[in-house]
Structure formats: C-alpha cells, structure tokens
Amino acid sequence: MSAKSVHTEGWPTESREAAQLVIDKYGKPSEITESQLVWHRPGPWKRIVATKAFFDHNFPAPHHDSIESVIDYRVPPEKFSELAAFDGSVIAERTVGEVSARCHDEQANFLALNLMHDIVTGAKSVDEARAYYAKEFVDYRRKKPTPYMEGLRFAPANGSAADPDIRLISDADLERAKREGE
C-alpha cells in the first residue's frame, strides 16, 4: 500500500479506504477536488470516480458504495428497467452512452458490469444475475474462483455508444413556435 493520500484527509473512513485502493492501483488521480478524485482511462475504464460521499447499499450484503467505474456501453431502452431491478448501483446513461457501477471496490464493479452485460444480451435474467452476484460475492470471501470479478468479460464500446435519440420537432416548427411566442 502506498502512503496515505493527502487528497482524502478528512474523508470518512469508508470512502477514504476505498479511494486508497484506487490510488494504490492507478496512482495519482487526473482530477482532484475536495469531494472527489477522478482517473481518466485507467485500465479498462473510461474513468473511475472516488467520492467523499458514500452510500449504504444492502445488495447482496451491507456495504458502502463510493467507487464508480464507468465504461462506454449502449443499453437498449427496453433494458433499463431490468438493470434497475438488478442493482440500483448500476447506472445507464442513454444519451451519453455510458454505464457505470458504484460499489466499494473495482472487483465488485467488474462483477456488476459483467452481469449488466449478461442481462442486456439475454444471457441471464435479472433473478439469475442477482443470484450469481450473491454467489460470487460470497465465493470471493471463501477465496474461491470469482471469474466475473477479475475483469470485464466483454469489450466496452470505446466511445461509440451515445444514443442522441430521435428528433421530433423540425426547425420550421421551432421557428413557427418562436414567432407565435413573440
């Protein structure tokens, strides 16, 4: 473990310890503020954000979420509800084309995002993904193999996942509305 980071002095223990794991692995953050540290393009990630704030999360067992790992990934709109049912700490942003997982460490984020991919591709149902998450979470503590925690098991989109949606209002309609509003 490297020396304690001065950037997390004053942070709660829960988020400070989690941030230190990222610092130990990826070094000095690209951006530093009083409340968060950001690394751009560390390892397989688009970015990692460590926050001073942490969130209590009971799935699959009580822990604290403060490390967010982000990838480029297009989630079809019809899959958003399934992802929300799977894990509230997996966040899909359609317009930007990003998916992130926020947990207590990088390995748990690998697990969550690999299962997110399984749900999106139809390899696992929400219930199957939740059960597998719990199994691997416990196996990690048993020092058993945890393949979904070792890295991403798919290739992220690498910047091409944005979904700007479909235009509904023409320039002529906008101009007409502007004139009507004068």
CSV table of C-alpha atoms in Angstrom, one decimal:
chain,number,residue,atom,x,y,z
A,1,MET,CA,0.0,0.0,0.0
A,2,SER,CA,1.3,3.4,-0.9
A,3,ALA,CA,1.4,6.3,1.6
A,4,LYS,CA,-2.0,7.6,2.6
A,5,SER,CA,-3.2,10.2,0.1
A,6,VAL,CA,-3.3,13.8,1.4
A,7,HIS,CA,-6.3,14.3,-1.0
A,8,THR,CA,-8.6,12.2,1.1
A,9,GLU,CA,-7.7,13.6,4.5
A,10,GLY,CA,-10.9,14.5,6.3
A,11,TRP,CA,-12.9,12.0,4.2
A,12,PRO,CA,-15.0,9.4,6.2
A,13,THR,CA,-13.1,6.1,6.7
A,14,GLU,CA,-15.5,4.2,4.4
A,15,SER,CA,-14.7,6.4,1.4
A,16,ARG,CA,-11.1,7.1,2.2
A,17,GLU,CA,-10.2,3.4,2.4
A,18,ALA,CA,-12.0,2.7,-0.9
A,19,ALA,CA,-10.2,5.7,-2.6
A,20,GLN,CA,-6.9,4.5,-1.3
A,21,LEU,CA,-7.3,1.2,-3.1
A,22,VAL,CA,-7.7,3.0,-6.4
A,23,ILE,CA,-4.7,5.3,-5.7
A,24,ASP,CA,-2.6,2.2,-4.8
A,25,LYS,CA,-3.5,0.6,-8.2
A,26,TYR,CA,-3.7,3.6,-10.6
A,27,GLY,CA,-1.6,6.3,-8.9
A,28,LYS,CA,-2.3,10.0,-8.7
A,29,PRO,CA,-5.8,11.0,-10.0
A,30,SER,CA,-6.3,13.1,-13.1
A,31,GLU,CA,-8.6,15.5,-11.3
A,32,ILE,CA,-8.8,16.3,-7.6
A,33,THR,CA,-11.5,18.3,-5.8
A,34,GLU,CA,-12.4,18.4,-2.1
A,35,SER,CA,-15.2,15.8,-2.7
A,36,GLN,CA,-13.9,13.6,-5.4
A,37,LEU,CA,-11.0,12.1,-7.3
A,38,VAL,CA,-11.2,11.2,-11.0
A,39,TRP,CA,-8.9,9.0,-13.1
A,40,HIS,CA,-9.3,9.1,-16.9
A,41,ARG,CA,-8.7,5.9,-18.8
A,42,PRO,CA,-7.2,3.8,-16.0
A,43,GLY,CA,-7.0,0.2,-17.0
A,44,PRO,CA,-10.2,-0.9,-18.8
A,45,TRP,CA,-12.3,2.0,-17.6
A,46,LYS,CA,-13.3,5.2,-19.3
A,47,ARG,CA,-13.0,6.8,-15.9
A,48,ILE,CA,-13.1,6.0,-12.2
A,49,VAL,CA,-14.6,8.4,-9.7
A,50,ALA,CA,-13.9,8.1,-6.0
A,51,THR,CA,-16.2,10.2,-3.9
A,52,LYS,CA,-16.0,11.6,-0.3
A,53,ALA,CA,-19.7,10.7,-0.1
A,54,PHE,CA,-20.6,7.1,0.3
A,55,PHE,CA,-23.9,5.3,0.1
A,56,ASP,CA,-25.2,2.5,2.2
A,57,HIS,CA,-26.1,-0.5,-0.1
A,58,ASN,CA,-27.6,-3.7,1.2
A,59,PHE,CA,-27.4,-5.8,-2.0
A,60,PRO,CA,-26.2,-8.5,-1.8
A,61,ALA,CA,-24.9,-7.8,1.8
A,62,PRO,CA,-24.5,-4.5,3.6
A,63,HIS,CA,-21.5,-2.4,2.4
A,64,HIS,CA,-20.7,1.2,1.3
A,65,ASP,CA,-20.6,2.4,-2.3
A,66,SER,CA,-18.1,5.2,-3.2
A,67,ILE,CA,-16.1,4.0,-6.2
A,68,GLU,CA,-17.7,4.4,-9.6
A,69,SER,CA,-16.3,2.7,-12.6
A,70,VAL,CA,-17.5,3.9,-16.0
A,71,ILE,CA,-17.5,2.3,-19.5
A,72,ASP,CA,-18.9,3.3,-22.9
A,73,TYR,CA,-21.8,1.0,-23.5
A,74,ARG,CA,-25.2,1.3,-25.3
A,75,VAL,CA,-28.1,-0.1,-23.4
A,76,PRO,CA,-31.3,-0.6,-25.4
A,77,PRO,CA,-34.1,1.5,-23.8
A,78,GLU,CA,-36.2,-1.6,-23.2
A,79,LYS,CA,-33.5,-3.0,-20.9
A,80,PHE,CA,-33.3,0.0,-18.5
A,81,SER,CA,-36.0,-1.4,-16.2
A,82,GLU,CA,-34.3,-4.7,-15.9
A,83,LEU,CA,-31.0,-3.1,-15.0
A,84,ALA,CA,-32.7,-1.0,-12.3
A,85,ALA,CA,-34.3,-4.2,-10.9
A,86,PHE,CA,-30.9,-5.9,-11.0
A,87,ASP,CA,-28.8,-3.4,-9.0
A,88,GLY,CA,-29.6,0.2,-8.1
A,89,SER,CA,-25.9,1.0,-8.2
A,90,VAL,CA,-25.7,0.2,-11.9
A,91,ILE,CA,-26.5,3.4,-13.8
A,92,ALA,CA,-27.1,3.5,-17.6
A,93,GLU,CA,-27.0,6.9,-19.3
A,94,ARG,CA,-28.6,6.6,-22.7
A,95,THR,CA,-27.7,9.9,-24.3
A,96,VAL,CA,-24.1,9.8,-23.3
A,97,GLY,CA,-23.8,6.1,-24.0
A,98,GLU,CA,-22.2,5.2,-20.6
A,99,VAL,CA,-22.9,2.6,-18.0
A,100,SER,CA,-21.3,2.7,-14.5
A,101,ALA,CA,-21.3,0.7,-11.4
A,102,ARG,CA,-20.7,2.2,-8.0
A,103,CYS,CA,-19.6,-0.1,-5.2
A,104,HIS,CA,-16.8,-0.4,-2.6
A,105,ASP,CA,-14.0,-1.6,-5.0
A,106,GLU,CA,-13.1,-2.3,-8.6
A,107,GLN,CA,-13.7,-6.0,-8.3
A,108,ALA,CA,-17.3,-5.5,-7.3
A,109,ASN,CA,-17.7,-3.1,-10.2
A,110,PHE,CA,-16.4,-5.7,-12.6
A,111,LEU,CA,-18.9,-8.2,-11.2
A,112,ALA,CA,-21.8,-5.7,-11.5
A,113,LEU,CA,-21.0,-4.6,-15.1
A,114,ASN,CA,-20.3,-8.2,-16.3
A,115,LEU,CA,-23.8,-9.1,-15.0
A,116,MET,CA,-25.3,-6.0,-16.6
A,117,HIS,CA,-23.9,-7.2,-19.9
A,118,ASP,CA,-25.4,-10.6,-19.3
A,119,ILE,CA,-28.8,-9.0,-18.7
A,120,VAL,CA,-28.6,-6.8,-21.8
A,121,THR,CA,-27.5,-9.6,-24.0
A,122,GLY,CA,-30.1,-12.0,-22.6
A,123,ALA,CA,-27.5,-14.5,-21.2
A,124,LYS,CA,-29.0,-14.1,-17.7
A,125,SER,CA,-32.4,-12.9,-16.3
A,126,VAL,CA,-32.5,-10.3,-13.5
A,127,ASP,CA,-33.1,-13.1,-11.0
A,128,GLU,CA,-30.2,-15.2,-12.3
A,129,ALA,CA,-27.9,-12.2,-12.3
A,130,ARG,CA,-28.8,-11.3,-8.7
A,131,ALA,CA,-28.3,-14.9,-7.6
A,132,TYR,CA,-24.9,-15.1,-9.4
A,133,TYR,CA,-23.8,-11.8,-7.9
A,134,ALA,CA,-24.5,-13.1,-4.3
A,135,LYS,CA,-22.7,-16.4,-5.1
A,136,GLU,CA,-19.6,-14.7,-6.4
A,137,PHE,CA,-19.7,-12.1,-3.6
A,138,VAL,CA,-19.5,-15.0,-1.0
A,139,ASP,CA,-17.0,-17.0,-3.1
A,140,TYR,CA,-14.6,-14.1,-3.0
A,141,ARG,CA,-14.6,-14.2,0.8
A,142,ARG,CA,-14.1,-18.0,0.6
A,143,LYS,CA,-11.1,-17.4,-1.7
A,144,LYS,CA,-12.8,-19.5,-4.4
A,145,PRO,CA,-12.6,-18.5,-8.1
A,146,THR,CA,-14.5,-15.4,-9.0
A,147,PRO,CA,-14.3,-15.0,-12.8
A,148,TYR,CA,-16.7,-12.1,-13.0
A,149,MET,CA,-14.6,-10.1,-10.6
A,150,GLU,CA,-11.3,-10.5,-12.4
A,151,GLY,CA,-12.0,-8.1,-15.3
A,152,LEU,CA,-14.5,-7.2,-17.9
A,153,ARG,CA,-15.7,-10.3,-19.9
A,154,PHE,CA,-16.7,-8.1,-22.9
A,155,ALA,CA,-15.3,-5.2,-24.8
A,156,PRO,CA,-16.8,-1.8,-24.0
A,157,ALA,CA,-17.9,0.4,-26.9
A,158,ASN,CA,-14.9,2.7,-26.8
A,159,GLY,CA,-16.7,6.0,-27.3
A,160,SER,CA,-19.3,4.9,-29.9
A,161,ALA,CA,-22.2,4.2,-27.6
A,162,ALA,CA,-24.0,7.5,-27.5
A,163,ASP,CA,-27.7,7.5,-28.3
A,164,PRO,CA,-28.9,11.0,-29.1
A,165,ASP,CA,-32.5,9.7,-29.7
A,166,ILE,CA,-34.8,10.8,-32.5
A,167,ARG,CA,-35.7,14.3,-33.4
A,168,LEU,CA,-39.5,15.1,-33.1
A,169,ILE,CA,-39.6,18.8,-33.8
A,170,SER,CA,-38.4,20.3,-37.1
A,171,ASP,CA,-36.5,23.6,-37.5
A,172,ALA,CA,-39.6,25.0,-39.2
A,173,ASP,CA,-41.8,24.0,-36.2
A,174,LEU,CA,-39.4,25.6,-33.8
A,175,GLU,CA,-39.3,28.8,-35.8
A,176,ARG,CA,-43.1,28.9,-36.0
A,177,ALA,CA,-43.3,28.4,-32.2
A,178,LYS,CA,-40.8,31.2,-31.7
A,179,ARG,CA,-42.8,33.6,-33.8
A,180,GLU,CA,-46.1,32.6,-32.1
A,181,GLY,CA,-44.4,33.3,-28.7
A,182,GLU,CA,-43.5,36.9,-29.6
